[in-house]
Short mmCIF file of N, CA and C in Angstrom, two decimals:
data_model
loop_
_atom_site.label_atom_id
_atom_site.label_comp_id
_atom_site.label_asym_id
_atom_site.label_seq_id
_atom_site.Cartn_x
_atom_site.Cartn_y
_atom_site.Cartn_z
N MET A 23 37.51 -146.95 -5.85
CA MET A 23 36.38 -147.36 -6.68
C MET A 23 35.06 -146.96 -6.04
N PHE A 24 34.98 -147.02 -4.72
CA PHE A 24 33.77 -146.64 -4.00
C PHE A 24 33.42 -145.18 -4.26
N LEU A 25 34.43 -144.30 -4.23
CA LEU A 25 34.21 -142.88 -4.48
C LEU A 25 33.70 -142.65 -5.91
N GLN A 26 34.25 -143.35 -6.88
CA GLN A 26 33.82 -143.22 -8.28
C GLN A 26 32.36 -143.62 -8.43
N ASP A 27 31.94 -144.70 -7.78
CA ASP A 27 30.54 -145.14 -7.84
C ASP A 27 29.61 -144.09 -7.25
N ARG A 28 30.00 -143.50 -6.14
CA ARG A 28 29.18 -142.47 -5.50
C ARG A 28 29.07 -141.23 -6.39
N MET A 29 30.18 -140.85 -7.06
CA MET A 29 30.15 -139.70 -7.96
C MET A 29 29.23 -139.97 -9.15
N ASN A 30 29.33 -141.15 -9.73
CA ASN A 30 28.46 -141.50 -10.86
C ASN A 30 26.99 -141.46 -10.46
N ARG A 31 26.67 -141.99 -9.27
CA ARG A 31 25.29 -142.01 -8.79
C ARG A 31 24.79 -140.58 -8.57
N ALA A 32 25.63 -139.71 -8.04
CA ALA A 32 25.24 -138.31 -7.81
C ALA A 32 24.95 -137.60 -9.13
N PHE A 33 25.79 -137.82 -10.15
CA PHE A 33 25.56 -137.21 -11.46
C PHE A 33 24.26 -137.72 -12.07
N GLU A 34 24.01 -139.01 -12.00
CA GLU A 34 22.78 -139.59 -12.55
C GLU A 34 21.55 -139.03 -11.86
N GLU A 35 21.60 -138.91 -10.53
CA GLU A 35 20.46 -138.37 -9.78
C GLU A 35 20.21 -136.92 -10.13
N SER A 36 21.27 -136.13 -10.32
CA SER A 36 21.07 -134.72 -10.65
C SER A 36 20.44 -134.58 -12.03
N LEU A 37 20.80 -135.44 -12.95
CA LEU A 37 20.17 -135.41 -14.28
C LEU A 37 18.72 -135.81 -14.21
N ARG A 38 18.43 -136.84 -13.46
CA ARG A 38 17.06 -137.33 -13.34
C ARG A 38 16.17 -136.27 -12.68
N ASP A 39 16.68 -135.60 -11.66
CA ASP A 39 15.91 -134.59 -10.94
C ASP A 39 15.74 -133.30 -11.75
N SER A 40 16.60 -133.03 -12.71
CA SER A 40 16.53 -131.77 -13.46
C SER A 40 15.44 -131.79 -14.52
N GLY A 41 14.91 -132.96 -14.87
CA GLY A 41 13.87 -133.05 -15.89
C GLY A 41 14.39 -132.99 -17.30
N ILE A 42 15.69 -133.07 -17.49
CA ILE A 42 16.27 -133.01 -18.83
C ILE A 42 15.99 -134.32 -19.56
N SER A 43 15.49 -134.19 -20.79
CA SER A 43 15.22 -135.37 -21.59
C SER A 43 16.54 -135.99 -22.03
N ARG A 44 16.69 -137.26 -21.80
CA ARG A 44 17.93 -137.94 -22.18
C ARG A 44 17.70 -138.92 -23.31
N THR A 45 16.70 -138.68 -24.15
CA THR A 45 16.44 -139.55 -25.28
C THR A 45 17.62 -139.47 -26.23
N PRO A 46 18.34 -140.57 -26.43
CA PRO A 46 19.51 -140.51 -27.31
C PRO A 46 19.12 -140.31 -28.76
N GLY A 47 19.92 -139.54 -29.46
CA GLY A 47 19.72 -139.35 -30.89
C GLY A 47 18.64 -138.36 -31.26
N GLN A 48 18.12 -137.59 -30.30
CA GLN A 48 17.08 -136.61 -30.60
C GLN A 48 17.46 -135.27 -30.01
N PHE A 49 17.23 -134.21 -30.78
CA PHE A 49 17.55 -132.85 -30.37
C PHE A 49 16.30 -132.01 -30.60
N VAL A 50 15.86 -131.27 -29.61
CA VAL A 50 14.67 -130.43 -29.73
C VAL A 50 15.07 -128.97 -29.53
N PRO A 51 15.24 -128.22 -30.64
CA PRO A 51 15.66 -126.83 -30.49
C PRO A 51 14.53 -125.94 -29.98
N TYR A 52 14.89 -124.91 -29.24
CA TYR A 52 13.93 -123.94 -28.75
C TYR A 52 13.64 -122.90 -29.83
N VAL A 53 12.41 -122.36 -29.83
CA VAL A 53 12.03 -121.37 -30.83
C VAL A 53 11.34 -120.17 -30.17
N ASP A 54 11.44 -119.03 -30.84
CA ASP A 54 10.64 -117.84 -30.55
C ASP A 54 9.88 -117.52 -31.83
N ILE A 55 8.60 -117.19 -31.71
CA ILE A 55 7.79 -116.81 -32.87
C ILE A 55 7.10 -115.50 -32.53
N TYR A 56 7.23 -114.53 -33.41
CA TYR A 56 6.57 -113.24 -33.20
C TYR A 56 6.23 -112.63 -34.55
N GLU A 57 5.34 -111.63 -34.52
CA GLU A 57 4.95 -110.97 -35.76
C GLU A 57 4.81 -109.48 -35.57
N ASP A 58 4.86 -108.78 -36.70
CA ASP A 58 4.58 -107.36 -36.73
C ASP A 58 3.62 -107.12 -37.89
N ASP A 59 3.49 -105.89 -38.35
CA ASP A 59 2.52 -105.58 -39.41
C ASP A 59 2.87 -106.19 -40.76
N VAL A 60 4.16 -106.49 -40.99
CA VAL A 60 4.56 -106.94 -42.32
C VAL A 60 5.04 -108.38 -42.40
N SER A 61 5.35 -109.01 -41.26
CA SER A 61 5.90 -110.36 -41.34
C SER A 61 5.71 -111.16 -40.06
N LEU A 62 5.91 -112.46 -40.19
CA LEU A 62 5.97 -113.40 -39.06
C LEU A 62 7.42 -113.89 -39.01
N THR A 63 8.02 -113.87 -37.83
CA THR A 63 9.42 -114.26 -37.69
C THR A 63 9.53 -115.44 -36.74
N ILE A 64 10.31 -116.43 -37.14
CA ILE A 64 10.58 -117.60 -36.31
C ILE A 64 12.09 -117.65 -36.10
N LYS A 65 12.51 -117.68 -34.83
CA LYS A 65 13.93 -117.82 -34.50
C LYS A 65 14.12 -119.17 -33.83
N VAL A 66 15.08 -119.94 -34.33
CA VAL A 66 15.35 -121.29 -33.84
C VAL A 66 16.77 -121.34 -33.31
N GLU A 67 16.92 -121.76 -32.04
CA GLU A 67 18.25 -121.90 -31.45
C GLU A 67 18.87 -123.21 -31.91
N LEU A 68 20.00 -123.10 -32.60
CA LEU A 68 20.70 -124.29 -33.12
C LEU A 68 22.19 -124.20 -32.84
N PRO A 69 22.59 -124.06 -31.57
CA PRO A 69 24.02 -123.95 -31.28
C PRO A 69 24.76 -125.23 -31.65
N GLY A 70 25.90 -125.05 -32.29
CA GLY A 70 26.72 -126.20 -32.67
C GLY A 70 26.27 -126.91 -33.94
N VAL A 71 25.25 -126.37 -34.62
CA VAL A 71 24.77 -126.98 -35.86
C VAL A 71 25.33 -126.20 -37.03
N ARG A 72 25.91 -126.91 -38.00
CA ARG A 72 26.44 -126.27 -39.20
C ARG A 72 25.30 -125.89 -40.15
N ARG A 73 25.47 -124.80 -40.84
CA ARG A 73 24.44 -124.33 -41.79
C ARG A 73 24.07 -125.41 -42.80
N ASP A 74 25.05 -126.15 -43.26
CA ASP A 74 24.79 -127.19 -44.26
C ASP A 74 23.99 -128.37 -43.70
N ASP A 75 23.85 -128.45 -42.38
CA ASP A 75 23.10 -129.54 -41.76
C ASP A 75 21.66 -129.14 -41.43
N ILE A 76 21.21 -127.99 -41.96
CA ILE A 76 19.86 -127.49 -41.71
C ILE A 76 19.07 -127.47 -43.01
N ALA A 77 17.81 -127.93 -42.96
CA ALA A 77 16.91 -127.87 -44.11
C ALA A 77 15.64 -127.14 -43.69
N ILE A 78 15.15 -126.26 -44.58
CA ILE A 78 13.91 -125.52 -44.34
C ILE A 78 12.98 -125.80 -45.52
N ASP A 79 11.73 -126.15 -45.20
CA ASP A 79 10.77 -126.51 -46.25
C ASP A 79 9.41 -125.92 -45.92
N VAL A 80 8.73 -125.37 -46.93
CA VAL A 80 7.35 -124.92 -46.79
C VAL A 80 6.51 -125.71 -47.77
N THR A 81 5.58 -126.51 -47.24
CA THR A 81 4.71 -127.33 -48.08
C THR A 81 3.30 -127.32 -47.49
N ASP A 82 2.32 -126.98 -48.31
CA ASP A 82 0.91 -127.02 -47.92
C ASP A 82 0.65 -126.28 -46.61
N GLY A 83 1.24 -125.10 -46.47
CA GLY A 83 1.00 -124.29 -45.29
C GLY A 83 1.72 -124.73 -44.03
N ILE A 84 2.71 -125.61 -44.17
CA ILE A 84 3.48 -126.07 -43.01
C ILE A 84 4.95 -125.77 -43.25
N LEU A 85 5.56 -125.06 -42.31
CA LEU A 85 6.99 -124.79 -42.36
C LEU A 85 7.69 -125.84 -41.50
N THR A 86 8.69 -126.50 -42.06
CA THR A 86 9.45 -127.52 -41.33
C THR A 86 10.92 -127.16 -41.35
N VAL A 87 11.51 -127.17 -40.16
CA VAL A 87 12.95 -126.98 -40.00
C VAL A 87 13.50 -128.30 -39.49
N SER A 88 14.46 -128.86 -40.19
CA SER A 88 15.01 -130.15 -39.79
C SER A 88 16.51 -130.17 -40.01
N GLY A 89 17.15 -131.19 -39.45
CA GLY A 89 18.59 -131.33 -39.62
C GLY A 89 19.17 -132.23 -38.56
N ARG A 90 20.45 -132.00 -38.27
CA ARG A 90 21.11 -132.83 -37.26
C ARG A 90 22.21 -132.04 -36.57
N LYS A 91 22.39 -132.37 -35.30
CA LYS A 91 23.48 -131.80 -34.51
C LYS A 91 24.36 -132.98 -34.12
N PRO A 92 25.53 -133.10 -34.73
CA PRO A 92 26.35 -134.29 -34.50
C PRO A 92 26.99 -134.31 -33.12
N PHE A 93 27.11 -135.51 -32.59
CA PHE A 93 27.85 -135.74 -31.35
C PHE A 93 29.29 -135.98 -31.77
N GLU A 94 30.17 -135.04 -31.51
CA GLU A 94 31.51 -135.07 -32.07
C GLU A 94 32.56 -135.72 -31.19
N HIS A 95 32.17 -136.29 -30.08
CA HIS A 95 33.13 -136.96 -29.20
C HIS A 95 33.14 -138.45 -29.55
N VAL A 96 34.13 -138.85 -30.32
CA VAL A 96 34.19 -140.24 -30.78
C VAL A 96 35.34 -141.02 -30.16
N ASP A 97 36.15 -140.36 -29.36
CA ASP A 97 37.28 -141.01 -28.73
C ASP A 97 36.78 -142.00 -27.68
N ALA A 98 37.04 -143.27 -27.89
CA ALA A 98 36.57 -144.32 -26.97
C ALA A 98 37.21 -144.19 -25.59
N ALA A 99 38.31 -143.47 -25.49
CA ALA A 99 38.99 -143.32 -24.21
C ALA A 99 38.31 -142.29 -23.31
N GLU A 100 37.40 -141.48 -23.89
CA GLU A 100 36.71 -140.46 -23.10
C GLU A 100 35.68 -141.12 -22.19
N SER A 101 35.61 -140.66 -20.97
CA SER A 101 34.65 -141.16 -20.01
C SER A 101 33.82 -139.98 -19.53
N PHE A 102 32.58 -139.89 -19.97
CA PHE A 102 31.74 -138.76 -19.64
C PHE A 102 31.13 -138.92 -18.26
N HIS A 103 31.08 -137.82 -17.52
CA HIS A 103 30.42 -137.79 -16.23
C HIS A 103 29.02 -137.21 -16.35
N VAL A 104 28.86 -136.21 -17.22
CA VAL A 104 27.57 -135.57 -17.44
C VAL A 104 27.45 -135.24 -18.93
N VAL A 105 26.30 -135.56 -19.52
CA VAL A 105 25.99 -135.15 -20.88
C VAL A 105 24.61 -134.51 -20.84
N GLU A 106 24.56 -133.18 -20.77
CA GLU A 106 23.30 -132.46 -20.73
C GLU A 106 22.94 -131.85 -22.08
N ARG A 107 23.93 -131.57 -22.91
CA ARG A 107 23.67 -130.99 -24.21
C ARG A 107 22.98 -132.02 -25.09
N GLN A 108 22.10 -131.54 -25.96
CA GLN A 108 21.35 -132.44 -26.83
C GLN A 108 22.05 -132.58 -28.18
N TYR A 109 21.98 -133.78 -28.72
CA TYR A 109 22.58 -134.08 -30.02
C TYR A 109 21.61 -134.94 -30.81
N GLY A 110 21.86 -135.05 -32.11
CA GLY A 110 21.08 -135.95 -32.94
C GLY A 110 20.26 -135.20 -33.97
N ILE A 111 19.26 -135.89 -34.49
CA ILE A 111 18.40 -135.29 -35.51
C ILE A 111 17.35 -134.42 -34.84
N PHE A 112 16.87 -133.42 -35.59
CA PHE A 112 15.79 -132.58 -35.08
C PHE A 112 14.83 -132.28 -36.21
N ARG A 113 13.59 -131.99 -35.81
CA ARG A 113 12.54 -131.64 -36.77
C ARG A 113 11.46 -130.87 -36.02
N ARG A 114 11.22 -129.63 -36.42
CA ARG A 114 10.15 -128.82 -35.85
C ARG A 114 9.27 -128.36 -37.00
N SER A 115 7.96 -128.51 -36.86
CA SER A 115 7.01 -128.08 -37.89
C SER A 115 6.03 -127.09 -37.31
N PHE A 116 5.61 -126.13 -38.14
CA PHE A 116 4.72 -125.06 -37.71
C PHE A 116 3.64 -124.84 -38.76
N ASN A 117 2.38 -124.83 -38.35
CA ASN A 117 1.28 -124.49 -39.25
C ASN A 117 1.31 -122.99 -39.48
N LEU A 118 1.27 -122.60 -40.75
CA LEU A 118 1.35 -121.19 -41.09
C LEU A 118 -0.04 -120.64 -41.40
N PRO A 119 -0.30 -119.40 -41.02
CA PRO A 119 -1.57 -118.78 -41.39
C PRO A 119 -1.64 -118.57 -42.90
N ASP A 120 -2.84 -118.52 -43.44
CA ASP A 120 -3.02 -118.32 -44.89
C ASP A 120 -2.53 -116.96 -45.35
N ALA A 121 -2.43 -116.01 -44.45
CA ALA A 121 -2.10 -114.63 -44.81
C ALA A 121 -0.60 -114.42 -45.09
N LEU A 122 0.19 -115.48 -45.16
CA LEU A 122 1.62 -115.34 -45.42
C LEU A 122 1.95 -115.66 -46.87
N ASP A 123 3.02 -115.06 -47.36
CA ASP A 123 3.48 -115.28 -48.72
C ASP A 123 4.66 -116.26 -48.71
N PRO A 124 4.43 -117.56 -48.99
CA PRO A 124 5.52 -118.54 -48.92
C PRO A 124 6.63 -118.31 -49.95
N GLU A 125 6.34 -117.54 -50.98
CA GLU A 125 7.36 -117.27 -52.00
C GLU A 125 8.40 -116.27 -51.53
N GLY A 126 8.08 -115.46 -50.53
CA GLY A 126 9.00 -114.42 -50.08
C GLY A 126 9.76 -114.76 -48.82
N VAL A 127 9.80 -116.03 -48.43
CA VAL A 127 10.46 -116.44 -47.19
C VAL A 127 11.96 -116.19 -47.29
N GLU A 128 12.54 -115.63 -46.23
CA GLU A 128 13.98 -115.42 -46.15
C GLU A 128 14.51 -116.08 -44.88
N ALA A 129 15.73 -116.63 -44.96
CA ALA A 129 16.34 -117.27 -43.80
C ALA A 129 17.77 -116.79 -43.65
N ASN A 130 18.15 -116.51 -42.40
CA ASN A 130 19.51 -116.11 -42.06
C ASN A 130 19.97 -116.97 -40.89
N TYR A 131 21.27 -117.28 -40.87
CA TYR A 131 21.83 -118.09 -39.79
C TYR A 131 23.08 -117.41 -39.28
N GLN A 132 23.04 -117.02 -37.99
CA GLN A 132 24.19 -116.33 -37.42
C GLN A 132 24.29 -116.66 -35.93
N ALA A 133 25.48 -116.97 -35.49
CA ALA A 133 25.79 -117.23 -34.08
C ALA A 133 24.87 -118.29 -33.48
N GLY A 134 24.57 -119.33 -34.26
CA GLY A 134 23.77 -120.44 -33.74
C GLY A 134 22.28 -120.19 -33.68
N VAL A 135 21.81 -119.10 -34.30
CA VAL A 135 20.38 -118.80 -34.32
C VAL A 135 19.92 -118.69 -35.77
N LEU A 136 18.93 -119.51 -36.12
CA LEU A 136 18.31 -119.47 -37.45
C LEU A 136 17.11 -118.54 -37.37
N GLU A 137 17.08 -117.54 -38.24
CA GLU A 137 15.96 -116.60 -38.29
C GLU A 137 15.25 -116.77 -39.62
N ILE A 138 13.95 -117.08 -39.56
CA ILE A 138 13.14 -117.26 -40.76
C ILE A 138 12.08 -116.16 -40.74
N VAL A 139 12.06 -115.35 -41.80
CA VAL A 139 11.10 -114.25 -41.90
C VAL A 139 10.12 -114.58 -43.02
N LEU A 140 8.84 -114.65 -42.65
CA LEU A 140 7.78 -114.96 -43.61
C LEU A 140 6.93 -113.70 -43.80
N PRO A 141 7.00 -113.06 -44.98
CA PRO A 141 6.24 -111.83 -45.19
C PRO A 141 4.74 -112.11 -45.27
N LYS A 142 3.96 -111.17 -44.80
CA LYS A 142 2.51 -111.28 -44.92
C LYS A 142 2.10 -110.89 -46.34
N SER A 143 1.07 -111.54 -46.84
CA SER A 143 0.55 -111.23 -48.17
C SER A 143 -0.03 -109.82 -48.16
N PRO A 144 0.15 -109.07 -49.25
CA PRO A 144 -0.38 -107.71 -49.27
C PRO A 144 -1.91 -107.67 -49.21
N ALA A 145 -2.57 -108.75 -49.55
CA ALA A 145 -4.04 -108.78 -49.58
C ALA A 145 -4.64 -109.22 -48.25
N THR A 146 -3.89 -109.12 -47.16
CA THR A 146 -4.43 -109.53 -45.87
C THR A 146 -5.37 -108.49 -45.32
N GLY A 147 -6.15 -108.87 -44.37
CA GLY A 147 -7.10 -107.95 -43.75
C GLY A 147 -8.48 -108.09 -44.37
N SER A 148 -9.36 -107.22 -43.98
CA SER A 148 -10.73 -107.30 -44.49
C SER A 148 -10.93 -106.25 -45.58
N ARG A 149 -11.97 -106.47 -46.35
CA ARG A 149 -12.29 -105.56 -47.44
C ARG A 149 -13.80 -105.37 -47.47
N ARG A 150 -14.24 -104.14 -47.57
CA ARG A 150 -15.67 -103.85 -47.63
C ARG A 150 -16.13 -104.04 -49.07
N ILE A 151 -17.20 -104.81 -49.23
CA ILE A 151 -17.75 -105.10 -50.56
C ILE A 151 -18.95 -104.19 -50.80
N PRO A 152 -18.89 -103.34 -51.82
CA PRO A 152 -20.04 -102.46 -52.09
C PRO A 152 -21.17 -103.21 -52.78
N ILE A 153 -22.38 -102.79 -52.50
CA ILE A 153 -23.56 -103.37 -53.17
C ILE A 153 -23.81 -102.50 -54.40
N ILE A 154 -23.74 -103.12 -55.58
CA ILE A 154 -23.83 -102.37 -56.81
C ILE A 154 -25.26 -101.97 -57.13
N ARG A 155 -26.16 -102.91 -57.01
CA ARG A 155 -27.56 -102.56 -57.31
C ARG A 155 -28.49 -103.33 -56.41
N GLU A 156 -29.66 -102.82 -56.29
CA GLU A 156 -30.68 -103.43 -55.45
C GLU A 156 -31.60 -104.24 -56.33
N CYS A 157 -31.88 -105.49 -55.95
CA CYS A 157 -32.76 -106.36 -56.74
C CYS A 157 -34.12 -106.43 -56.03
N GLY A 158 -35.19 -106.39 -56.84
CA GLY A 158 -36.52 -106.67 -56.38
C GLY A 158 -37.18 -105.68 -55.66
#
């Protein structure tokens, strides 16, 4: 029993020292955001999340990705020594620039990575306004 207590304490200390958030029931997926001349792309890492458990919404210039990553170990006989993987509900929101076309958003999900492509509006950029006539 003494050895088991020492092992448990060592695992707890390694988790505490690693800086890993242990908030139960919350999952914070990592994202990459980049753009090119025609679109803005957001990639969200969602390993172990089923496609049907993901929701994507664009409202008032805010893109929200939400869902849940279930904790699938329900056997009461299991005794965990380390739980570093994150589980639970997640929600990430991003303010979108006005120059994007929310009607043309496309999303793909493959190998645990959600890719959202937001096309830029064709009317982006600056425009020179000609002066038609001189007054006065």
